[in-house]
PDB file of C-alpha atoms and ligand atoms in Angstrom:
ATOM      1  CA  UNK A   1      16.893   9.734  -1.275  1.00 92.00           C
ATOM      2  CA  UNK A   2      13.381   9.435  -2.667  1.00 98.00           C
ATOM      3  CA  UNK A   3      11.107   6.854  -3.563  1.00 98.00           C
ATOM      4  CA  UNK A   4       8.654   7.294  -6.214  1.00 98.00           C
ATOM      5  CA  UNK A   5       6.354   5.484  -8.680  1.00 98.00           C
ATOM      6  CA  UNK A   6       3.035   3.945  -9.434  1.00 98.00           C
ATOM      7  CA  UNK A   7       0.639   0.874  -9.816  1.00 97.00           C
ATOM      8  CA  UNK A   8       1.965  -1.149 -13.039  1.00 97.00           C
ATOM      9  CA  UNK A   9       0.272  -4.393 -14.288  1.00 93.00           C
ATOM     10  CA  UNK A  10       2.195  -7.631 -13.333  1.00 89.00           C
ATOM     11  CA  UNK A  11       1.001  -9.933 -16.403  1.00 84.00           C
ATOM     12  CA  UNK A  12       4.297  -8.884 -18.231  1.00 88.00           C
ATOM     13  CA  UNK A  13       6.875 -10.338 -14.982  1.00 94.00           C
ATOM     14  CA  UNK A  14       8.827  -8.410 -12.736  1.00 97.00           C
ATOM     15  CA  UNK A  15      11.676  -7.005 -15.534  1.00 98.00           C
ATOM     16  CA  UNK A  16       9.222  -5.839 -17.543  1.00 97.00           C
ATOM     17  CA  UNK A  17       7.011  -4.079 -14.993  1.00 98.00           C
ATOM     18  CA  UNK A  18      10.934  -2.426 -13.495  1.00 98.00           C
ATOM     19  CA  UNK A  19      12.317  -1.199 -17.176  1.00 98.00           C
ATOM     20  CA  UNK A  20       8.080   0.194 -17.228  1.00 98.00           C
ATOM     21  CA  UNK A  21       8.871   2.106 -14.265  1.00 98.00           C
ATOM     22  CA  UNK A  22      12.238   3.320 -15.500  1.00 98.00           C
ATOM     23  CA  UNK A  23      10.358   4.521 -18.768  1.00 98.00           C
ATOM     24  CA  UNK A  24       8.461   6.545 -16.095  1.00 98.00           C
ATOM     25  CA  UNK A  25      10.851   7.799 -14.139  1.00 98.00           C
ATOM     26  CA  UNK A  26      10.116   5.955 -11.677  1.00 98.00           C
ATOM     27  CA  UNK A  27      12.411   4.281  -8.975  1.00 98.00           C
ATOM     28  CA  UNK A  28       9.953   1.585  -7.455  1.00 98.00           C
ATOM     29  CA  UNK A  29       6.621  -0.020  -8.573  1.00 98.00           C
ATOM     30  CA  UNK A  30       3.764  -1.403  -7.046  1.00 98.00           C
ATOM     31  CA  UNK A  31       1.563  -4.471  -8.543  1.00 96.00           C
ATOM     32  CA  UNK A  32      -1.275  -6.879  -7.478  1.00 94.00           C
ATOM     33  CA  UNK A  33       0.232 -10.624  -6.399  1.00 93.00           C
ATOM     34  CA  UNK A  34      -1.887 -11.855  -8.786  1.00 87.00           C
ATOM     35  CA  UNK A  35      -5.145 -10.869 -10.777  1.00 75.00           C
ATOM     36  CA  UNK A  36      -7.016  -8.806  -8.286  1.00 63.00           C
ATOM     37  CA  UNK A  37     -10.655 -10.441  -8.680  1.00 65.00           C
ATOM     38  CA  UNK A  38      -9.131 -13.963  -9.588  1.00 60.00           C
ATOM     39  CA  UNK A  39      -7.421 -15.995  -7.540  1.00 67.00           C
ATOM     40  CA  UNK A  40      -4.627 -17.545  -9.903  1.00 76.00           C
ATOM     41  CA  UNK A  41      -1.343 -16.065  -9.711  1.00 80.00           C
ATOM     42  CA  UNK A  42       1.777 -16.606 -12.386  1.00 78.00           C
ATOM     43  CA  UNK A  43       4.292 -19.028 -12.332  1.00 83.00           C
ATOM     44  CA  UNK A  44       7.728 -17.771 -11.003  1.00 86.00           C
ATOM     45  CA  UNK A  45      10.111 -17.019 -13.454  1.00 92.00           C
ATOM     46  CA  UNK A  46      13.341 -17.306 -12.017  1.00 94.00           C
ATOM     47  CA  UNK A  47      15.059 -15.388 -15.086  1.00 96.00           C
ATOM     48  CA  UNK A  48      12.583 -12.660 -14.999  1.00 97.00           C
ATOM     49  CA  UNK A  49      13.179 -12.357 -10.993  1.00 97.00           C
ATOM     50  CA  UNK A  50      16.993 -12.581 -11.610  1.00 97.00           C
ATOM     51  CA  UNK A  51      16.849  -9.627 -14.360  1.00 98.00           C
ATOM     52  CA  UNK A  52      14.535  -7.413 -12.497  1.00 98.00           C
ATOM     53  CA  UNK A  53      16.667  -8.206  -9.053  1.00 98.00           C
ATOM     54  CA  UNK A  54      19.648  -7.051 -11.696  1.00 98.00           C
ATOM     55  CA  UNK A  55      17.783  -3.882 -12.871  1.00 98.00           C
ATOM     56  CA  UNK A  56      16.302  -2.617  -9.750  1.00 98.00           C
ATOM     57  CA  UNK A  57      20.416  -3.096  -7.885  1.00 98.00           C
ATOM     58  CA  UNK A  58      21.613  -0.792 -10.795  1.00 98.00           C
ATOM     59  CA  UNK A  59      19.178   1.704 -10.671  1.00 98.00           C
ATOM     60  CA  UNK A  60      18.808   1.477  -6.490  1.00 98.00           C
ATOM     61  CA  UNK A  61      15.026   1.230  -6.868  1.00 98.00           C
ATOM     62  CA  UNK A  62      13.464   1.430  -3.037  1.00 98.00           C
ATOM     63  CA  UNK A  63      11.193  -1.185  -1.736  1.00 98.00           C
ATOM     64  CA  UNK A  64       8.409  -2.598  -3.906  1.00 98.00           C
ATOM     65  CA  UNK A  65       5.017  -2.271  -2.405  1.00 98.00           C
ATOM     66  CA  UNK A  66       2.985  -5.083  -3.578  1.00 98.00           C
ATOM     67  CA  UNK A  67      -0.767  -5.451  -2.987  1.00 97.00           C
ATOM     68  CA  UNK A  68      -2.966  -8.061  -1.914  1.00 96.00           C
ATOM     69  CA  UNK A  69      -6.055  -8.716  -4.780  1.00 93.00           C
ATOM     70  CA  UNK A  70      -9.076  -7.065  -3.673  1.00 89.00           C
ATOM     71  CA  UNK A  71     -10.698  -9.794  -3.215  1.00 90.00           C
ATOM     72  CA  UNK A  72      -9.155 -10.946   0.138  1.00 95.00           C
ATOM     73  CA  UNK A  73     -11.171 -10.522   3.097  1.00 98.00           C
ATOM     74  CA  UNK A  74      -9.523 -11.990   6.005  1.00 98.00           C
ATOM     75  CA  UNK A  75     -12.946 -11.340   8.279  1.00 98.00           C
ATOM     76  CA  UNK A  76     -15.520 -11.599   6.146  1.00 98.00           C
ATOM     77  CA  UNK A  77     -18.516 -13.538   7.922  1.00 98.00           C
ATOM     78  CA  UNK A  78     -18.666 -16.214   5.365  1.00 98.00           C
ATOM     79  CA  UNK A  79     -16.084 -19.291   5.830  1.00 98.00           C
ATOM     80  CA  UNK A  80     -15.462 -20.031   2.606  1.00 97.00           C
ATOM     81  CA  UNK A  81     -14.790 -16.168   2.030  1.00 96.00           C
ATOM     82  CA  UNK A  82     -12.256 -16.387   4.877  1.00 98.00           C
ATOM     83  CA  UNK A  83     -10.476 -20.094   3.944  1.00 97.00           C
ATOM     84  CA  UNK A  84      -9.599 -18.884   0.401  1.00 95.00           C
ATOM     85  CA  UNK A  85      -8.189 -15.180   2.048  1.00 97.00           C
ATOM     86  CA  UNK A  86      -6.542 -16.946   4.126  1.00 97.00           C
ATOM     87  CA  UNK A  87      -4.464 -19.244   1.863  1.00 96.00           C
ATOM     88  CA  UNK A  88      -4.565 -16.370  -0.810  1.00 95.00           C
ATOM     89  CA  UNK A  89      -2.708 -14.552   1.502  1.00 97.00           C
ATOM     90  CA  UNK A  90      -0.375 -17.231   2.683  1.00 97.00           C
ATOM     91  CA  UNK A  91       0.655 -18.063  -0.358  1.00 95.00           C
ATOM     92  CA  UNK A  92       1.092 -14.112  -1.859  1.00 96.00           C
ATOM     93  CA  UNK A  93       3.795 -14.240   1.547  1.00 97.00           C
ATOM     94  CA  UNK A  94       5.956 -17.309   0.407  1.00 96.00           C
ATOM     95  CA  UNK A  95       6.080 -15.828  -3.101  1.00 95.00           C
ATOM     96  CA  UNK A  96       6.879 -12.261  -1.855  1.00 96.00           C
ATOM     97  CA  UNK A  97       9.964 -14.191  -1.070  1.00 97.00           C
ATOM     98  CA  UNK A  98      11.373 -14.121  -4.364  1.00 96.00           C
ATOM     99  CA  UNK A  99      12.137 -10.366  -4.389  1.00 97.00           C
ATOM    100  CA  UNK A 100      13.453 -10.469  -0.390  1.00 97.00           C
ATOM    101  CA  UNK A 101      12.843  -7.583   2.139  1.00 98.00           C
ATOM    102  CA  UNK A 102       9.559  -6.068   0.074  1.00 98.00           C
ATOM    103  CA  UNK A 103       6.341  -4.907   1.238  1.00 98.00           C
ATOM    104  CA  UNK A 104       3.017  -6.647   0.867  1.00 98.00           C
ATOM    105  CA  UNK A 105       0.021  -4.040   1.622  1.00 98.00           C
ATOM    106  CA  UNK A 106      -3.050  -5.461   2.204  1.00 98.00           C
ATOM    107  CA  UNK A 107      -6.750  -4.083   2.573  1.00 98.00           C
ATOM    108  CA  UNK A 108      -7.260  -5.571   6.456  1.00 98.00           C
ATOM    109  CA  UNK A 109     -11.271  -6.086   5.511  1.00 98.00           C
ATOM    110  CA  UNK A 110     -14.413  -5.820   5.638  1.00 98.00           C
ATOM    111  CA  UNK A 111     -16.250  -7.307   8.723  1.00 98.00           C
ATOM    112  CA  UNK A 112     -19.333  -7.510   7.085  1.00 97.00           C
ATOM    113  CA  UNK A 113     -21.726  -6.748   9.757  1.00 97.00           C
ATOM    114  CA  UNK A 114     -19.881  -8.657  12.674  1.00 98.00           C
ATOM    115  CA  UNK A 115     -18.181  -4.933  14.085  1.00 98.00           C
ATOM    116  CA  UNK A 116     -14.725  -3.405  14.328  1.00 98.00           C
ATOM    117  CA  UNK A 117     -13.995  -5.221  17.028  1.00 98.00           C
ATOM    118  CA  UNK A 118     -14.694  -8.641  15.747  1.00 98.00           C
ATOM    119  CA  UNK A 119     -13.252  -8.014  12.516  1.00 98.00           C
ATOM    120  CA  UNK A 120      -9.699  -7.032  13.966  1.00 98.00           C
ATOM    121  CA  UNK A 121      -9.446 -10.402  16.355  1.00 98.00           C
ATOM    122  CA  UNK A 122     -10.181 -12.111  13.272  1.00 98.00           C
ATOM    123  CA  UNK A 123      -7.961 -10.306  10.860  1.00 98.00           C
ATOM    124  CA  UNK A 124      -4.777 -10.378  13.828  1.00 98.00           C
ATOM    125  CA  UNK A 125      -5.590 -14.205  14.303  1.00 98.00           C
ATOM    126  CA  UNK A 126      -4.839 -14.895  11.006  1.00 98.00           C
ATOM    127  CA  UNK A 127      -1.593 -12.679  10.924  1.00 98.00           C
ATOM    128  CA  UNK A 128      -0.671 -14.913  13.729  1.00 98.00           C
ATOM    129  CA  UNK A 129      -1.163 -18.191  11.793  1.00 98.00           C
ATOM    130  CA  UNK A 130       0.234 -16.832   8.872  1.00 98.00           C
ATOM    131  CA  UNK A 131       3.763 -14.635   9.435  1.00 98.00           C
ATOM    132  CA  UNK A 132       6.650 -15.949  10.484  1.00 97.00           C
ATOM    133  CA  UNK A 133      10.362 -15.055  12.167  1.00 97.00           C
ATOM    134  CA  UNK A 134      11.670 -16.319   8.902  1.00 97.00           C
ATOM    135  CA  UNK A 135      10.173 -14.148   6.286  1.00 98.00           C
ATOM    136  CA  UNK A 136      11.816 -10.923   4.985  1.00 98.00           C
ATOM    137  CA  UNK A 137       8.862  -9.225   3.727  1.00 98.00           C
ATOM    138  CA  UNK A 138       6.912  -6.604   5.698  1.00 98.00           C
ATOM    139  CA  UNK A 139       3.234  -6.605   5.471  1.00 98.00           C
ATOM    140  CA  UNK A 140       1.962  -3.429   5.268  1.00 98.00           C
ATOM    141  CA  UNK A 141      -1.859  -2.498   6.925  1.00 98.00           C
ATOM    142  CA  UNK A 142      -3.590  -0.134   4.216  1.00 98.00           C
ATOM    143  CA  UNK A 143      -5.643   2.978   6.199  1.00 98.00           C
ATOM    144  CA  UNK A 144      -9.017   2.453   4.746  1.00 98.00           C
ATOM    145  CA  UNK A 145     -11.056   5.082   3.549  1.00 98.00           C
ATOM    146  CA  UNK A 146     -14.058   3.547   5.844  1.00 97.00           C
ATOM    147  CA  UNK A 147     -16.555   2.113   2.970  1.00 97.00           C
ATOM    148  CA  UNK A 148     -18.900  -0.172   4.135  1.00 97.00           C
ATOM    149  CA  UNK A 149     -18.237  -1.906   6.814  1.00 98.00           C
ATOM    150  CA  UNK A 150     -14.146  -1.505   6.334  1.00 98.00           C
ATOM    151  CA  UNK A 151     -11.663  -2.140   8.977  1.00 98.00           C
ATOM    152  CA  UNK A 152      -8.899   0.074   9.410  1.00 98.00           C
ATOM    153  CA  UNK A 153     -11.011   3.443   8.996  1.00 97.00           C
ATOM    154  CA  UNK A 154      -8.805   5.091  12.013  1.00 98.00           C
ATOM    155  CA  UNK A 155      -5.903   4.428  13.216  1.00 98.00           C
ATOM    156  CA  UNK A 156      -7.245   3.225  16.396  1.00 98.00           C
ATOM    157  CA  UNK A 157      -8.520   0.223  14.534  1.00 98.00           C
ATOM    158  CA  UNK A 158      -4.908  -0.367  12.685  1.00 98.00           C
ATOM    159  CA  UNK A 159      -3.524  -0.303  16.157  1.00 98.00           C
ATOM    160  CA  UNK A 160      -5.731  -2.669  17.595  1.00 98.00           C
ATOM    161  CA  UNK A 161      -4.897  -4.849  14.909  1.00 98.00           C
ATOM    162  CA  UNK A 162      -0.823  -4.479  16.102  1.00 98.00           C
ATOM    163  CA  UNK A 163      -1.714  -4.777  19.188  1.00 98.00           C
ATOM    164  CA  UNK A 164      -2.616  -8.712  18.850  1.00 98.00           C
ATOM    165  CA  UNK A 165      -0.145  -9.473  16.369  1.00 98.00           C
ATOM    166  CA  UNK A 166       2.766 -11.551  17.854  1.00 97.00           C
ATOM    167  CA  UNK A 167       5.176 -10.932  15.118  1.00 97.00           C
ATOM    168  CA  UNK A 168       5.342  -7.100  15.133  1.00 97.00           C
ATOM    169  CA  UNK A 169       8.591  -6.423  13.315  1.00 98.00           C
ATOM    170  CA  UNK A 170       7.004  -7.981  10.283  1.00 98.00           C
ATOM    171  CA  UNK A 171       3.500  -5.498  10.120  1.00 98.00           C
ATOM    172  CA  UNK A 172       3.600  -2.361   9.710  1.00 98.00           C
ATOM    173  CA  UNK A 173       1.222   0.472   7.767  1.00 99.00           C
ATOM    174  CA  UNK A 174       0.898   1.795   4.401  1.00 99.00           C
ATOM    175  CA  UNK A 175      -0.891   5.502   4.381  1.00 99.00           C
ATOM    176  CA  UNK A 176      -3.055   5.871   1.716  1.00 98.00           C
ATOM    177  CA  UNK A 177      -3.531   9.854   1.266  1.00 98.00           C
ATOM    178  CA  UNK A 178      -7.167   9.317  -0.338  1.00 98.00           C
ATOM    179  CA  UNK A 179      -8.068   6.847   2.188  1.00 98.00           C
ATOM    180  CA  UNK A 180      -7.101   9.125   5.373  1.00 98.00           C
ATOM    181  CA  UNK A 181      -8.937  12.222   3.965  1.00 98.00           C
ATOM    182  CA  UNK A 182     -12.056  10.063   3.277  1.00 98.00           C
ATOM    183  CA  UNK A 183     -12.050   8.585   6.326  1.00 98.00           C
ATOM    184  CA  UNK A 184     -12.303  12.114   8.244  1.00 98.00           C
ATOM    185  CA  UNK A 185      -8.411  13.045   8.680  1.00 98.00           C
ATOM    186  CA  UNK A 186      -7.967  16.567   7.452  1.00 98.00           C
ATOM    187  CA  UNK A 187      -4.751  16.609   5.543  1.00 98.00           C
ATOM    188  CA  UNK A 188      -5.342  19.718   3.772  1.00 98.00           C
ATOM    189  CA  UNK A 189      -5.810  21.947   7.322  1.00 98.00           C
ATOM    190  CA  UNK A 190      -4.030  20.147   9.236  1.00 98.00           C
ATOM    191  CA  UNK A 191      -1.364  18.064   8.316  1.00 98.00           C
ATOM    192  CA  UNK A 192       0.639  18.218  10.960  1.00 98.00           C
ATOM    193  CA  UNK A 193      -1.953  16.884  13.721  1.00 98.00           C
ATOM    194  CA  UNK A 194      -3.119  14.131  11.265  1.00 98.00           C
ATOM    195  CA  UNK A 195       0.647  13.283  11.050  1.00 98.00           C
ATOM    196  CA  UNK A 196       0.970  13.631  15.515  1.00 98.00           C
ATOM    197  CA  UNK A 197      -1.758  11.252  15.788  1.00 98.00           C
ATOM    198  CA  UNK A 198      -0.896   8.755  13.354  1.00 99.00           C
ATOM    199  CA  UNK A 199       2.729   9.073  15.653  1.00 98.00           C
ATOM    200  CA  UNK A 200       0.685   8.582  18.917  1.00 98.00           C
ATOM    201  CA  UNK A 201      -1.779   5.910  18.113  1.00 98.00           C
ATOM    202  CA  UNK A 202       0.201   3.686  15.359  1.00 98.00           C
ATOM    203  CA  UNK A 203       4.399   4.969  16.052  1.00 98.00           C
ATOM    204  CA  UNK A 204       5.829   6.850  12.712  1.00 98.00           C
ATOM    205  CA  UNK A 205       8.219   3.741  12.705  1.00 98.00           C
ATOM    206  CA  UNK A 206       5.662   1.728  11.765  1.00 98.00           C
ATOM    207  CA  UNK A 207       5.371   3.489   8.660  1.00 98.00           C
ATOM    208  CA  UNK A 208       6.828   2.100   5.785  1.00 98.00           C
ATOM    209  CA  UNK A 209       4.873   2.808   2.326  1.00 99.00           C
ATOM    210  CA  UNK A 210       2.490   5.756   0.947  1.00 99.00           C
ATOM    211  CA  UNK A 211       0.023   5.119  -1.723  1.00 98.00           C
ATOM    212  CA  UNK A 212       0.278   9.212  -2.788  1.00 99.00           C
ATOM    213  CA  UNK A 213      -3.502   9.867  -3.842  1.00 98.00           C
ATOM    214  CA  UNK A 214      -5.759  12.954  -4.077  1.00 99.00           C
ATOM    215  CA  UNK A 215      -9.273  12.438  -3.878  1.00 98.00           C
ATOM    216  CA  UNK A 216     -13.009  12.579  -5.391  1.00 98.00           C
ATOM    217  CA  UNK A 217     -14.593  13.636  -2.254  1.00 98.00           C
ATOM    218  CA  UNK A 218     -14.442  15.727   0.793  1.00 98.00           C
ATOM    219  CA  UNK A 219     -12.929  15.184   3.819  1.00 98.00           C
ATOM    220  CA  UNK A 220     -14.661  12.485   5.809  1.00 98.00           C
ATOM    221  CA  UNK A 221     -17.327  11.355   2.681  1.00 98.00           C
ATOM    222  CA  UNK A 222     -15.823   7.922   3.244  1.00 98.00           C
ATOM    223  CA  UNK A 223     -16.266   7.093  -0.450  1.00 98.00           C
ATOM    224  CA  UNK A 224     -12.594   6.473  -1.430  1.00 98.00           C
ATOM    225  CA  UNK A 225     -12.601   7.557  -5.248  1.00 98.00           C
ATOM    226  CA  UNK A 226      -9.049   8.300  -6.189  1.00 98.00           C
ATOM    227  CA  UNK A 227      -8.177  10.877  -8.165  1.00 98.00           C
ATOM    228  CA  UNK A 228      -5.007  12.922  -9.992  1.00 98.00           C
ATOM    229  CA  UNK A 229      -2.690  14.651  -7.507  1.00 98.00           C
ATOM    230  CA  UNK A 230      -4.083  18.254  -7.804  1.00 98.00           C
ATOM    231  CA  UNK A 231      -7.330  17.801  -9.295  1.00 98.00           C
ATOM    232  CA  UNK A 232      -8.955  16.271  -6.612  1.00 98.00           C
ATOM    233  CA  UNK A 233     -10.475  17.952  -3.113  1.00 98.00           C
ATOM    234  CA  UNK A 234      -6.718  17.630  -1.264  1.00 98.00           C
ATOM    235  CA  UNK A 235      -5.783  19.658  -3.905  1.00 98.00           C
ATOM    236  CA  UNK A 236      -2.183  20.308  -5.316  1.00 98.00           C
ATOM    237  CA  UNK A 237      -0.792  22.666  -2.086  1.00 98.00           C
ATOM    238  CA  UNK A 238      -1.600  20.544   0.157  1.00 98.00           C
ATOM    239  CA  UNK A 239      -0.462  17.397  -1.916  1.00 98.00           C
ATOM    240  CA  UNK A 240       2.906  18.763  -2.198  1.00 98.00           C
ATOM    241  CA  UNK A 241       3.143  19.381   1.765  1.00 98.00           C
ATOM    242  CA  UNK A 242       2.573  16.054   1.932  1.00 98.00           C
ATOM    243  CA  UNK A 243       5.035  14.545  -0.359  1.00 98.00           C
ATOM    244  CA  UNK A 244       7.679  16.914   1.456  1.00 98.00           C
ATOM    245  CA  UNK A 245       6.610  16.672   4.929  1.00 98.00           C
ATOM    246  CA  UNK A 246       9.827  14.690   7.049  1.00 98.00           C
ATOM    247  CA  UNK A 247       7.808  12.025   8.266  1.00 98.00           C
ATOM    248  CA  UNK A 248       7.460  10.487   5.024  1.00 98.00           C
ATOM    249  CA  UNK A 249      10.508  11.214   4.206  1.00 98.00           C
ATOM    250  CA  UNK A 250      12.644   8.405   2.404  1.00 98.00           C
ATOM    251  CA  UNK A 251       9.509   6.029   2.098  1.00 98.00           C
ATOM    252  CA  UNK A 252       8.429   4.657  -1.208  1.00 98.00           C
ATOM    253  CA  UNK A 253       5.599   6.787  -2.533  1.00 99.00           C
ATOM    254  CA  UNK A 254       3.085   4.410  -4.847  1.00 98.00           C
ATOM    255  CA  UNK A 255       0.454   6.474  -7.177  1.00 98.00           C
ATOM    256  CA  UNK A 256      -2.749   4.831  -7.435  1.00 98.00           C
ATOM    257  CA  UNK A 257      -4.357   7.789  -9.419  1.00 98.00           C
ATOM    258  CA  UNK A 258      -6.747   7.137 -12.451  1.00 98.00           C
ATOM    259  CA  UNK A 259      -4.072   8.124 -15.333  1.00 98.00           C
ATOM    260  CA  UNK A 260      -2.412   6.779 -18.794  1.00 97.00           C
ATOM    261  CA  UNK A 261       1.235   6.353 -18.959  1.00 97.00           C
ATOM    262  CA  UNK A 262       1.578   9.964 -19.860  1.00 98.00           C
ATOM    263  CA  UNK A 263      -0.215  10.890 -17.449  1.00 98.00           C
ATOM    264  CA  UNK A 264       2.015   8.787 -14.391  1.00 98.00           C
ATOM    265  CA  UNK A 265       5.363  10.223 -16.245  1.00 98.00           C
ATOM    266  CA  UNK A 266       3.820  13.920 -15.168  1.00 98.00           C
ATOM    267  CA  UNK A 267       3.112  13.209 -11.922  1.00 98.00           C
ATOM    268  CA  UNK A 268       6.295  11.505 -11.329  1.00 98.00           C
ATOM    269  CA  UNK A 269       8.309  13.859 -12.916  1.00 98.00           C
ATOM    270  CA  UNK A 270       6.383  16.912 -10.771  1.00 98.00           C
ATOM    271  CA  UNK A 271       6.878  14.527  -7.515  1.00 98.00           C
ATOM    272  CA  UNK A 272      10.940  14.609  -8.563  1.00 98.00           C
ATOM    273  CA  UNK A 273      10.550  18.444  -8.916  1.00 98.00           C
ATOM    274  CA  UNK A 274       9.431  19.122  -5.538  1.00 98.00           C
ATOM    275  CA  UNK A 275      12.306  16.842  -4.151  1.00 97.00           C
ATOM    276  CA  UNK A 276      14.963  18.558  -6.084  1.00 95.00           C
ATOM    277  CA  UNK A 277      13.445  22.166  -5.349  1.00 89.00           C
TER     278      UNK A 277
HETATM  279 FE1   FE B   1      -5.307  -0.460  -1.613  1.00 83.13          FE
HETATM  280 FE1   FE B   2      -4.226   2.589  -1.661  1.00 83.13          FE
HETATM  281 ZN1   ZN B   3      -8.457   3.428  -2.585  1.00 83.13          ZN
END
């Protein structure tokens, strides 16, 4: 079984953004928790989770990979930055409870000057305050492309972030393809090493989502402009490796690439063909 789908806009609720995805082709969807520079997020809709919970049983859509608003920085240097992330992100959790057992990916910040280092004892303090035994959902760790001053530019610095979380069977990592080749991991040479050290430092278990991206830049540019699978610098060959390789096998695959609706429904389709091949 396969996973596949893209980025859909949430304003509409959860059925309409699942019969969007079926219009697609798609089998899975992911979605900001709320408007990604603001900080409001919808009311719940108990009907609309009901019908999509309906929808996505009949159609056996995988896990939905839903993303934190960009504006969350959960070690930025300024407090006020950090309170509102904080509670953003609290609250995203509780209402991720709606649809049980997704995934909420998350950008793990930006430390804004203060180093690596500091940034991940801030960012795994907070998961500490904030997950709990009783939630289903898995928060996912997004490999950064390494912008700024980004945390979670290697996988070192995801695993440092594990490494002082308490509740571990409720993080894992979402591999963004764009992000890893920006940040320096050559996916089009050498796919299978990228792939042995993401096993060694972060454990392919903890793998649970890919946002399936090709890229603006070369390898290690750190710039993290997406773009459409094949037109970008990974390039279709080595795009299509990817999707097929076995250790992503069976894991939801989210496009984030700058397209229309037409222009997800080809890629989606073309993702399908190489599964069915
Ligand atoms: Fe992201
Ligand atoms: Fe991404
Ligand atoms: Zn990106």
């Amino acid at each position: 079984m396969y996973y596949i789908g893209n980025h859909l806009p949430v304003a509409s609720g959860y059925t309409a953004m699942a019969n969007m995805a079926l219009r697609l082709g798609g089998n899975t969807f992911a979605f900001f928790t709320r408007n990604p520079r603001g900080s409001r997020a919808k009311e719940i809709d108990e009907k609309d989770i009901q019908e999509f919970l309906r929808i996505a049983r009949e159609n056996k859509f995988g896990k939905l990979v839903a993303h934190a608003p960009y504006t969350l920085n959960l070690c930025s240097d300024k407090e006020n930055v950090r309170k509102f992330s904080k509670e953003t992100f609290a609250d995203d959790i509780k209402r991720m409870e709606y649809i049980p057992g997704s995934y909420y990916n998350f950008h793990p910040g930006s430390h804004t000057g203060q180093g690596a280092e500091k940034g991940i004892e801030i960012i795994a303090d907070v998961l500490n305050e904030v997950l709990s035994p009783e939630q289903t959902t898995i928060v996912l760790l997004e490999t950064m492309a390494g912008k700024g001053s980004e945390v979670g530019r290697t996988f070192e610095e995801l695993r440092g972030i594990m490494d002082r979380v308490w509740q571990k069977d409720k993080l894992g990592v979402c591999l963004d393809t764009c992000h890893i080749w920006d940040g320096g991991y050559d996916i089009v040479n050498n796919l299978d090493g990228v792939i042995d050290e993401f096993d060694r430092v972060i454990g392919l278990e903890n793998l649970y989502a890919i946002h399936f991206n090709d890229s603006k830049n070369e390898c290690g540019s750190h710039k993290d402009r997406h773009e459409r699978i094949g037109y970008g610098k990974i390039g279709f060959e080595a795009m299509k490796r990817a999707a097929l390789h076995p250790a992503f096998e069976g894991k939801p695959f989210i496009l984030e690439t700058p397209n229309d609706d037409e222009g997800y429904k080809k890629e989606i389709a073309m993702f399908k063909e190489w599964m069915e091949e």
